[in-house]
């Protein structure tokens, strides 16, 4: 909202500079964005009176003028303008003057004759004929304003004003008006303000003899009011009105149109003036547009209307789009003689929807869409008619049309000073609260606050507390800590475990990725899932963006392979990635369509082989505090049948790891081995030993033994290690594989596996007898899988 300080001073007198005014209004809740001095680009330009006009001695198209600018001696100015004569009052830019656009004026010579300044046109002062209708477009601006030589031109032309730009929040639509901001100014400085005059003499023919109004959509039009004006005389508005419109950013047009714009800015109530002779029939109907209807709006654009759009129509056609813009063929023209003034209130969401659909946003729609007060229609209509009579623009008719579709019962809120102080944590007296509320034009009766109709944003006691706080001064309210229990922020154990996993994988040279949880059903074909696979049963999205994002994934493997394939196609020689992914397992209940499950997904190519990848997993699991886990060679879907293993801790499955099946890799266009792992986050968290215990350095010596075993080629090394650990028990400190032998000295189908064992007891030195007993127990366990000591 752009506010002219001159206009504001018509209703309230304040003795502060614009900068201080802006600071005070901002502190009381009306935030100021900018301050603009209207004539700030015009310097050293004064009023001059032409004393004489003589021909230039050496140029037929130039004249030499002697101009009185209020100084001891007249100035000599050479000009080519044809419309100047002795006695004219003109703007004169003196030597060193500056004009809008950065133009500077200096004394000089024109065709050998000295010129000590420049007489200015409208355009050179940044003005148009709309600002001063008596002037001409081309030529020197001949002033008709009351002024004398030497007067500052800004003051003479009304450019000595400040325009304050306010940022009005959507809930304070009442402040989209000069009067609304005058109320805020009055409350801020605790001084009274005067409302403008709205008395109307009337005397013209009654409106009922001209017009009848029907509202077919009462929900979309809470109120519609109209009055008529006859004997209309179209002409320019007076200077004071043009000044205020110009300062507010509105171009003056003619007296009738200017009145509607003036009232819209003054009261915040948009109005429209119809040329009565262009209304076919004697009726106005507020209705929704009919299928196929069109209207040419005032901007000259033909617009197609939809049945959801509210329009103002005569008996034949729409003549305005309700709350947005009038039609081209109902506007005010130079020979208009009878006018219908409309002052109405329209539903905000309806205006907003129509404005967006038509791509047409106006000052009117910007106000209506925020929700206006229906009770503001009457004073705005009376104000417009008062201005008609004040300007002598016509004869106002008696009576008025008023179609009401709203409840004007005022809202009441309990007045509870104790609660307000408790809510604000203040100690403001009840007397101060009453003074603030009364200054904002609230009423207090019988312990209740009666809210003004224009304050639609005030609904609860908290809103009343906000009004008191902002006017009392936020800077006066001390800062305090919150009372009651305070929750200490921090990470949950699961969140801490996630960070630990990510840190461990990054330390292994892997990069984290994030992929979408919704995928295409075709992804299951690419990873080789059979038609009856359980993991094909996915949660289907009701309104997907497309088939490629139509189901929630049950496995993160295809998402990882998509990213690896993209890197491979872009000639990235190696990639090692991980994701803390979420998968969704479908349920059969409506309230819980899916169960979310967190998975740790790893994928790599070009960096290591199967055993190196297994080593990475072992290091990460150990870092996470997971002990006594084992790898079991088991074929799994999507993985190479001979290079795949389950990771288990006891009977709990932690995940699966292995090399991706070559057929699956061909589906992704990858020609190099890819290693992947899918780990169950919940199982990892449950199996992790989070409590770190101190272990002192050993005080007793260790015993080392080498153990070479012969077993079938099909026996996994992991099975041998499991039985060694089981037989040695707590005495085993370290186990290291150092040799695997296949050769002529062994029978066909056999292999030799050699381990180095380190045995130690914490409380004693082991004897040979104890060590031999441990080795015998290990060999006994080996009999379960057909392994024996190599001799």
Coordinates of C-alpha atoms in Angstrom, one line a residue, residues 425 478-484 486:
X425 CA 4.4 -12.8 30.3
X478 CA 11.2 -8.2 28.4
X479 CA 12.8 -11.4 27.0
X480 CA 12.2 -14.4 29.2
X481 CA 12.8 -18.1 29.0
X482 CA 10.0 -20.5 28.5
X483 CA 8.4 -21.9 31.6
X484 CA 7.7 -25.6 32.2
X486 CA 12.0 -28.1 28.3

